[in-house]
Amino acid sequence: MLATRITQKEGMFYFIAYKAGDLLEKVRFTSRYYFEGEEIAQTKIAEHDEVAQFIAGIERSEKGFQRVLNRQKIKQIVNFYETVVAQPMIPGTVLLFTDETLRFQKVDGSESIGHLSEPKGKYLVIDGQHRLAGLHFFHERHPDQSLQVEVPCLLFDGRSADFATEMFVIINSTHTRINRSHLVDLYEKVSWESPEKKFTAKVVNLLYSESDSPLQYKINRLGGRSKQEKWILQSEVFNELLKVVTAHKRWIESHLDMKADRCYALVRDYLKGVKDVMGEIWGQNERYMFTRDVTLKALIRVLDDLVVDRKLISAWEEQRSHQPFTELVKPWATLTKDFRADGFYERFPAKGQLERVRKIHQRLLDAIVG
């Protein structure tokens, strides 16, 4: 199918148009929809499909779409489809997701237009299930008219399960839009989320709220609405710590009893040790980049490397203080000039933040192990 490839920073997705009938055969509905005695049965979801299970779980929750809302909303949409003449039926895009990585072959002379392969499986609908449900009933009643309808779609492929989950929650779980950092708070509350995510969310909450945390009130939980100086989004801290929790789950279970407050103590003491050594530039975000998001993410990745240092961790367990970390990261004091805001991006050249985080992580790691 013909597609326009859209690139935004490190993200990539596609704009496509489907004939109504073709698209309805390619999507699966995670809710049951009703209209004048007719219904669309909810698609059976495989047990291993975490994304679809999560979406279906939200729609079954008290904040999800109820049958009365479905019936009323679908009726309004179908009525609109049947009465509209000159203006487009579906002027807004439907957001689709497939975990398959699709092939994109550029058309000669163009970097963004080309031919895109279709997935073998069906799409999940991140946004637009009601519009597509209305289109289903319209197609059943007016098949000739639906042949003239093309549906504009934004298609995301080959993304992680977290991407589709976050996008769905942001768009659909409440009547007001929520930012990605609010999703971290949601992980603690939903019964179907993984234990690792719930555990990590509790640790992040302690990092934000505890008085002895080096990141107290510096984690942005409100997105653009925050009125105070913030260093990093809650979702970014969460994503980095989740990698640590997932990679070292057995050690956390055996040494920290899988208790969020004990894991928090480890992260807190590590950051305290770093703050001891880098106190000259800690929090000086106008002149230095050390407590900006890109470096804080790299710092958490260094902690991920240090958890396997049994000598260091044993010393921390015995002393229950930040001193073992302070001693370890003392060589970082010689790197303060590297983190000056002036010329920072030239000293850590990269195509995007992911690559820059990797470079900072390696620089910090080399200084203490190399």
Short mmCIF file of C-alpha atoms in Angstrom, two decimals:
data_model
loop_
_atom_site.label_atom_id
_atom_site.label_comp_id
_atom_site.label_asym_id
_atom_site.label_seq_id
_atom_site.Cartn_x
_atom_site.Cartn_y
_atom_site.Cartn_z
CA MET A 1 0.00 0.00 0.00
CA LEU A 2 1.13 3.56 -0.68
CA ALA A 3 2.26 5.40 2.46
CA THR A 4 3.93 8.57 3.64
CA ARG A 5 6.66 7.97 6.18
CA ILE A 6 6.76 10.61 8.91
CA THR A 7 9.82 11.13 11.10
CA GLN A 8 9.77 13.06 14.38
CA LYS A 9 13.06 13.07 16.29
CA GLU A 10 13.78 9.36 16.79
CA GLY A 11 10.22 8.25 16.16
CA MET A 12 8.82 7.06 12.85
CA PHE A 13 5.28 6.26 11.73
CA TYR A 14 3.17 6.22 8.55
CA PHE A 15 0.19 8.00 7.05
CA ILE A 16 -2.00 5.73 4.93
CA ALA A 17 -5.56 5.57 3.56
CA TYR A 18 -7.70 2.42 3.59
CA LYS A 19 -10.92 1.70 1.76
CA ALA A 20 -13.61 1.33 4.41
CA GLY A 21 -14.34 -2.34 3.74
CA ASP A 22 -10.67 -3.28 3.59
CA LEU A 23 -9.87 -1.56 6.88
CA LEU A 24 -12.78 -3.18 8.72
CA GLU A 25 -11.38 -6.58 7.79
CA LYS A 26 -7.94 -5.62 9.14
CA VAL A 27 -8.84 -4.35 12.62
CA ARG A 28 -9.91 -6.04 15.84
CA PHE A 29 -12.23 -4.51 18.39
CA THR A 30 -11.41 -4.80 22.10
CA SER A 31 -14.93 -3.78 23.20
CA ARG A 32 -18.40 -5.00 22.31
CA TYR A 33 -20.34 -2.36 20.33
CA TYR A 34 -24.13 -2.05 19.94
CA PHE A 35 -26.45 -0.32 17.49
CA GLU A 36 -30.22 -0.85 17.05
CA GLY A 37 -30.19 -4.53 17.95
CA GLU A 38 -26.96 -5.25 16.08
CA GLU A 39 -23.62 -5.77 17.72
CA ILE A 40 -19.91 -6.20 17.05
CA ALA A 41 -18.56 -8.96 19.26
CA GLN A 42 -15.36 -8.28 21.12
CA THR A 43 -12.41 -9.90 19.40
CA LYS A 44 -10.98 -12.89 21.25
CA ILE A 45 -7.64 -11.89 22.72
CA ALA A 46 -4.76 -14.30 23.10
CA GLU A 47 -3.38 -14.71 26.62
CA HIS A 48 0.14 -13.72 25.52
CA ASP A 49 -1.02 -10.48 23.86
CA GLU A 50 -0.21 -8.07 26.71
CA VAL A 51 -1.14 -4.93 24.79
CA ALA A 52 -4.62 -6.11 23.85
CA GLN A 53 -5.15 -7.52 27.35
CA PHE A 54 -4.25 -4.17 28.89
CA ILE A 55 -6.53 -2.22 26.55
CA ALA A 56 -9.42 -4.61 27.15
CA GLY A 57 -8.83 -4.35 30.88
CA ILE A 58 -9.14 -0.59 30.84
CA GLU A 59 -12.33 -0.76 28.81
CA ARG A 60 -13.79 -3.16 31.38
CA SER A 61 -12.93 -0.79 34.22
CA GLU A 62 -15.38 1.67 35.71
CA LYS A 63 -13.73 4.45 33.73
CA GLY A 64 -14.03 2.51 30.50
CA PHE A 65 -16.70 2.58 27.82
CA GLN A 66 -20.03 1.23 29.07
CA ARG A 67 -22.70 -0.34 26.87
CA VAL A 68 -25.04 2.65 27.13
CA LEU A 69 -22.26 4.99 26.04
CA ASN A 70 -21.36 2.69 23.17
CA ARG A 71 -24.95 2.49 21.93
CA GLN A 72 -25.52 6.23 22.21
CA LYS A 73 -22.21 7.23 20.69
CA ILE A 74 -22.42 4.72 17.84
CA LYS A 75 -25.96 5.88 17.04
CA GLN A 76 -24.76 9.47 16.76
CA ILE A 77 -21.82 8.50 14.56
CA VAL A 78 -23.90 6.34 12.20
CA ASN A 79 -26.48 9.12 11.91
CA PHE A 80 -23.70 11.53 10.97
CA TYR A 81 -22.34 9.13 8.36
CA GLU A 82 -25.77 8.72 6.81
CA THR A 83 -26.59 12.44 6.63
CA VAL A 84 -23.27 14.00 5.67
CA VAL A 85 -23.00 14.80 1.98
CA ALA A 86 -20.36 17.34 0.92
CA GLN A 87 -18.02 17.29 3.87
CA PRO A 88 -15.77 14.32 4.79
CA MET A 89 -17.25 11.56 6.93
CA ILE A 90 -14.02 10.83 8.80
CA PRO A 91 -11.78 13.91 8.56
CA GLY A 92 -9.66 12.89 11.57
CA THR A 93 -7.13 10.08 11.49
CA VAL A 94 -7.59 6.70 13.12
CA LEU A 95 -4.53 5.52 15.05
CA LEU A 96 -3.52 1.91 14.35
CA PHE A 97 -0.82 -0.26 15.90
CA THR A 98 0.92 -3.47 14.88
CA ASP A 99 3.83 -5.04 16.71
CA GLU A 100 5.10 -6.38 13.38
CA THR A 101 7.88 -4.45 11.66
CA LEU A 102 6.64 -3.48 8.22
CA ARG A 103 8.81 -3.04 5.13
CA PHE A 104 8.95 0.42 3.55
CA GLN A 105 10.26 0.76 -0.01
CA LYS A 106 10.81 4.34 -1.11
CA VAL A 107 9.46 5.59 -4.42
CA ASP A 108 12.22 6.87 -6.70
CA GLY A 109 13.03 10.49 -6.00
CA SER A 110 11.27 10.63 -2.63
CA GLU A 111 12.51 10.10 0.92
CA SER A 112 9.09 10.01 2.54
CA ILE A 113 6.69 8.40 0.03
CA GLY A 114 6.82 4.70 -0.73
CA HIS A 115 5.17 1.31 -0.61
CA LEU A 116 4.49 -0.22 2.80
CA SER A 117 3.86 -3.91 3.46
CA GLU A 118 0.77 -4.96 5.39
CA PRO A 119 0.93 -6.94 8.65
CA LYS A 120 -0.01 -10.60 8.73
CA GLY A 121 -2.16 -10.07 11.81
CA LYS A 122 -4.86 -7.52 12.58
CA TYR A 123 -4.36 -3.97 13.81
CA LEU A 124 -5.10 -2.79 17.32
CA VAL A 125 -7.01 0.50 17.30
CA ILE A 126 -5.24 2.99 19.59
CA ASP A 127 -7.76 5.72 18.84
CA GLY A 128 -10.93 5.57 16.73
CA GLN A 129 -12.76 2.41 17.80
CA HIS A 130 -16.10 4.21 18.02
CA ARG A 131 -15.65 5.76 14.58
CA LEU A 132 -14.75 2.37 13.11
CA ALA A 133 -17.63 0.67 14.91
CA GLY A 134 -19.96 3.26 13.39
CA LEU A 135 -18.35 2.63 10.03
CA HIS A 136 -18.97 -1.11 10.46
CA PHE A 137 -22.73 -0.59 10.90
CA PHE A 138 -22.83 1.99 8.11
CA HIS A 139 -21.02 -0.47 5.81
CA GLU A 140 -23.55 -3.18 6.67
CA ARG A 141 -26.50 -0.94 5.85
CA HIS A 142 -25.00 1.01 2.90
CA PRO A 143 -22.33 -1.16 1.24
CA ASP A 144 -22.46 0.79 -2.04
CA GLN A 145 -21.85 4.12 -0.31
CA SER A 146 -19.05 2.74 1.84
CA LEU A 147 -17.14 1.86 -1.34
CA GLN A 148 -16.61 5.59 -1.80
CA VAL A 149 -15.15 6.05 1.69
CA GLU A 150 -11.44 6.11 2.41
CA VAL A 151 -10.30 6.26 6.03
CA PRO A 152 -7.16 8.29 6.89
CA CYS A 153 -4.93 6.39 9.31
CA LEU A 154 -1.73 6.89 11.24
CA LEU A 155 0.06 3.58 11.54
CA PHE A 156 2.67 2.70 14.16
CA ASP A 157 4.66 -0.49 13.57
CA GLY A 158 7.31 -2.50 15.32
CA ARG A 159 6.95 -0.58 18.55
CA SER A 160 7.20 -1.99 22.06
CA ALA A 161 4.13 -3.06 23.96
CA ASP A 162 4.64 -0.09 26.28
CA PHE A 163 4.20 2.31 23.37
CA ALA A 164 0.72 1.09 22.39
CA THR A 165 -0.33 0.79 26.01
CA GLU A 166 0.74 4.33 26.87
CA MET A 167 -0.82 5.80 23.76
CA PHE A 168 -4.14 4.08 24.47
CA VAL A 169 -4.24 5.15 28.11
CA ILE A 170 -3.29 8.72 27.24
CA ILE A 171 -6.09 8.99 24.69
CA ASN A 172 -8.87 6.83 26.10
CA SER A 173 -8.68 5.99 29.78
CA THR A 174 -10.16 9.24 31.08
CA HIS A 175 -12.31 12.03 29.71
CA THR A 176 -9.40 14.44 30.15
CA ARG A 177 -6.09 13.85 28.42
CA ILE A 178 -3.31 12.56 30.67
CA ASN A 179 0.40 12.84 30.00
CA ARG A 180 2.80 9.91 29.92
CA SER A 181 4.11 10.64 33.40
CA HIS A 182 0.60 10.26 34.85
CA LEU A 183 0.59 6.74 33.41
CA VAL A 184 3.21 5.78 36.00
CA ASP A 185 0.73 6.61 38.76
CA LEU A 186 -1.83 4.44 36.96
CA TYR A 187 0.43 1.38 37.03
CA GLU A 188 0.11 1.16 40.82
CA LYS A 189 -3.68 1.17 40.66
CA VAL A 190 -4.59 -1.24 37.87
CA SER A 191 -4.90 -4.87 38.88
CA TRP A 192 -3.85 -6.31 35.52
CA GLU A 193 -0.48 -4.55 35.30
CA SER A 194 2.77 -6.45 35.85
CA PRO A 195 4.31 -6.69 39.36
CA GLU A 196 7.55 -5.17 38.04
CA LYS A 197 5.76 -2.05 36.81
CA LYS A 198 3.79 -1.66 40.01
CA PHE A 199 6.96 -2.07 42.07
CA THR A 200 8.89 0.45 39.96
CA ALA A 201 6.05 2.96 40.17
CA LYS A 202 6.26 2.82 43.98
CA VAL A 203 10.01 3.42 43.90
CA VAL A 204 9.57 6.42 41.61
CA ASN A 205 6.89 7.82 43.89
CA LEU A 206 9.31 7.61 46.84
CA LEU A 207 12.03 9.33 44.81
CA TYR A 208 9.62 12.18 44.20
CA SER A 209 8.17 12.56 47.68
CA GLU A 210 10.70 11.50 50.32
CA SER A 211 12.58 14.31 52.09
CA ASP A 212 15.93 12.49 51.87
CA SER A 213 15.67 11.92 48.11
CA PRO A 214 18.14 13.87 45.94
CA LEU A 215 15.30 14.11 43.39
CA GLN A 216 12.57 15.27 45.79
CA TYR A 217 10.06 17.42 43.86
CA LYS A 218 12.42 17.53 40.87
CA ILE A 219 10.57 14.80 38.97
CA ASN A 220 7.96 16.23 36.63
CA ARG A 221 4.62 14.51 37.21
CA LEU A 222 2.43 17.15 35.56
CA GLY A 223 3.92 17.55 32.10
CA GLY A 224 3.76 21.10 30.74
CA ARG A 225 1.54 22.25 33.61
CA SER A 226 4.33 22.08 36.19
CA LYS A 227 5.11 25.52 37.59
CA GLN A 228 8.32 24.61 39.45
CA GLU A 229 11.76 23.73 38.17
CA LYS A 230 11.81 20.08 37.19
CA TRP A 231 14.72 18.03 35.97
CA ILE A 232 13.18 14.97 34.37
CA LEU A 233 9.79 13.53 33.45
CA GLN A 234 8.41 10.86 35.75
CA SER A 235 7.90 8.54 32.78
CA GLU A 236 11.61 8.76 31.91
CA VAL A 237 12.72 7.90 35.45
CA PHE A 238 10.21 5.06 35.48
CA ASN A 239 11.37 3.59 32.16
CA GLU A 240 15.02 3.55 33.24
CA LEU A 241 14.33 2.08 36.68
CA LEU A 242 12.02 -0.53 35.20
CA LYS A 243 14.98 -1.85 33.19
CA VAL A 244 16.98 -2.15 36.42
CA VAL A 245 14.14 -3.92 38.24
CA THR A 246 13.50 -6.30 35.36
CA ALA A 247 17.17 -7.16 34.81
CA HIS A 248 17.93 -7.73 38.51
CA LYS A 249 14.60 -9.03 39.75
CA ARG A 250 16.07 -12.16 41.38
CA TRP A 251 18.66 -10.13 43.28
CA ILE A 252 16.02 -7.62 44.39
CA GLU A 253 13.85 -10.50 45.61
CA SER A 254 16.67 -12.15 47.55
CA HIS A 255 18.45 -9.06 48.95
CA LEU A 256 15.72 -6.43 49.16
CA ASP A 257 12.72 -8.74 49.75
CA MET A 258 11.09 -7.09 46.74
CA LYS A 259 10.21 -4.12 48.96
CA ALA A 260 9.92 -0.73 47.28
CA ASP A 261 11.32 1.19 50.26
CA ARG A 262 14.49 -0.92 50.29
CA CYS A 263 14.97 -0.53 46.55
CA TYR A 264 14.37 3.19 46.98
CA ALA A 265 17.12 3.26 49.65
CA LEU A 266 19.57 1.74 47.13
CA VAL A 267 18.73 4.30 44.42
CA ARG A 268 18.68 7.14 46.96
CA ASP A 269 22.12 6.28 48.42
CA TYR A 270 23.60 5.91 44.95
CA LEU A 271 22.33 9.36 43.96
CA LYS A 272 23.50 10.81 47.27
CA GLY A 273 26.98 9.47 46.56
CA VAL A 274 26.88 11.06 43.12
CA LYS A 275 25.67 14.34 44.61
CA ASP A 276 28.54 14.29 47.14
CA VAL A 277 31.10 14.08 44.36
CA MET A 278 29.36 16.36 41.85
CA GLY A 279 28.00 18.87 44.35
CA GLU A 280 29.68 21.76 42.55
CA ILE A 281 27.41 21.29 39.52
CA TRP A 282 24.48 19.35 41.04
CA GLY A 283 21.32 21.33 40.36
CA GLN A 284 23.13 24.06 38.42
CA ASN A 285 20.99 23.51 35.36
CA GLU A 286 21.51 26.91 33.79
CA ARG A 287 25.26 26.38 33.52
CA TYR A 288 25.58 22.60 33.57
CA MET A 289 23.73 19.59 32.16
CA PHE A 290 24.44 17.14 34.96
CA THR A 291 20.96 17.11 36.49
CA ARG A 292 19.14 17.39 33.18
CA ASP A 293 17.11 14.47 31.90
CA VAL A 294 19.70 13.19 29.45
CA THR A 295 22.36 12.76 32.19
CA LEU A 296 20.01 11.52 34.90
CA LYS A 297 18.91 8.71 32.59
CA ALA A 298 22.57 7.83 32.01
CA LEU A 299 23.18 7.84 35.78
CA ILE A 300 20.43 5.27 36.32
CA ARG A 301 22.00 3.11 33.61
CA VAL A 302 25.30 3.24 35.49
CA LEU A 303 23.46 2.01 38.59
CA ASP A 304 22.19 -0.89 36.49
CA ASP A 305 25.85 -1.79 35.82
CA LEU A 306 26.85 -1.39 39.47
CA VAL A 307 24.23 -3.75 40.89
CA VAL A 308 26.34 -6.70 39.69
CA ASP A 309 29.41 -5.35 41.58
CA ARG A 310 29.04 -7.65 44.57
CA LYS A 311 31.87 -6.01 46.53
CA LEU A 312 30.26 -2.59 46.21
CA ILE A 313 26.78 -3.83 47.02
CA SER A 314 28.05 -5.81 50.03
CA ALA A 315 29.69 -2.66 51.35
CA TRP A 316 26.43 -0.76 50.90
CA GLU A 317 24.44 -3.49 52.63
CA GLU A 318 26.82 -3.46 55.60
CA GLN A 319 27.03 0.32 55.98
CA ARG A 320 23.53 1.28 54.82
CA SER A 321 24.90 4.62 53.69
CA HIS A 322 25.93 6.38 50.50
CA GLN A 323 29.66 6.29 51.32
CA PRO A 324 30.51 3.22 49.17
CA PHE A 325 29.02 4.98 46.15
CA THR A 326 30.80 8.23 46.99
CA GLU A 327 34.15 6.44 47.01
CA LEU A 328 33.42 4.65 43.75
CA VAL A 329 32.38 7.68 41.69
CA LYS A 330 35.08 10.08 42.92
CA PRO A 331 36.76 10.02 39.46
CA TRP A 332 33.68 11.81 38.09
CA ALA A 333 34.88 15.01 39.77
CA THR A 334 37.33 15.39 36.90
CA LEU A 335 34.48 15.37 34.38
CA THR A 336 32.66 18.50 35.57
CA LYS A 337 33.81 20.56 32.58
CA ASP A 338 32.35 17.97 30.20
CA PHE A 339 28.88 18.80 31.51
CA ARG A 340 28.97 22.55 30.98
CA ALA A 341 25.87 23.62 29.08
CA ASP A 342 28.02 25.64 26.71
CA GLY A 343 29.24 23.17 24.08
CA PHE A 344 27.59 20.15 25.74
CA TYR A 345 26.02 18.87 22.53
CA GLU A 346 29.34 19.17 20.70
CA ARG A 347 31.11 17.19 23.41
CA PHE A 348 28.43 14.49 23.22
CA PRO A 349 27.45 14.56 19.53
CA ALA A 350 24.50 12.32 18.67
CA LYS A 351 21.60 11.97 16.24
CA GLY A 352 19.11 11.99 19.10
CA GLN A 353 18.67 11.67 22.84
CA LEU A 354 18.89 7.87 22.90
CA GLU A 355 22.34 7.92 21.38
CA ARG A 356 23.42 10.85 23.59
CA VAL A 357 22.31 8.99 26.73
CA ARG A 358 24.37 6.00 25.60
CA LYS A 359 27.43 8.18 25.10
CA ILE A 360 27.13 9.87 28.51
CA HIS A 361 26.56 6.47 30.13
CA GLN A 362 29.73 5.11 28.55
CA ARG A 363 31.76 8.18 29.52
CA LEU A 364 30.71 7.88 33.15
CA LEU A 365 31.22 4.12 33.23
CA ASP A 366 34.70 4.32 31.68
CA ALA A 367 35.77 6.82 34.33
CA ILE A 368 35.12 4.39 37.19
CA VAL A 369 35.88 0.98 35.69
CA GLY A 370 38.46 1.75 33.02
#
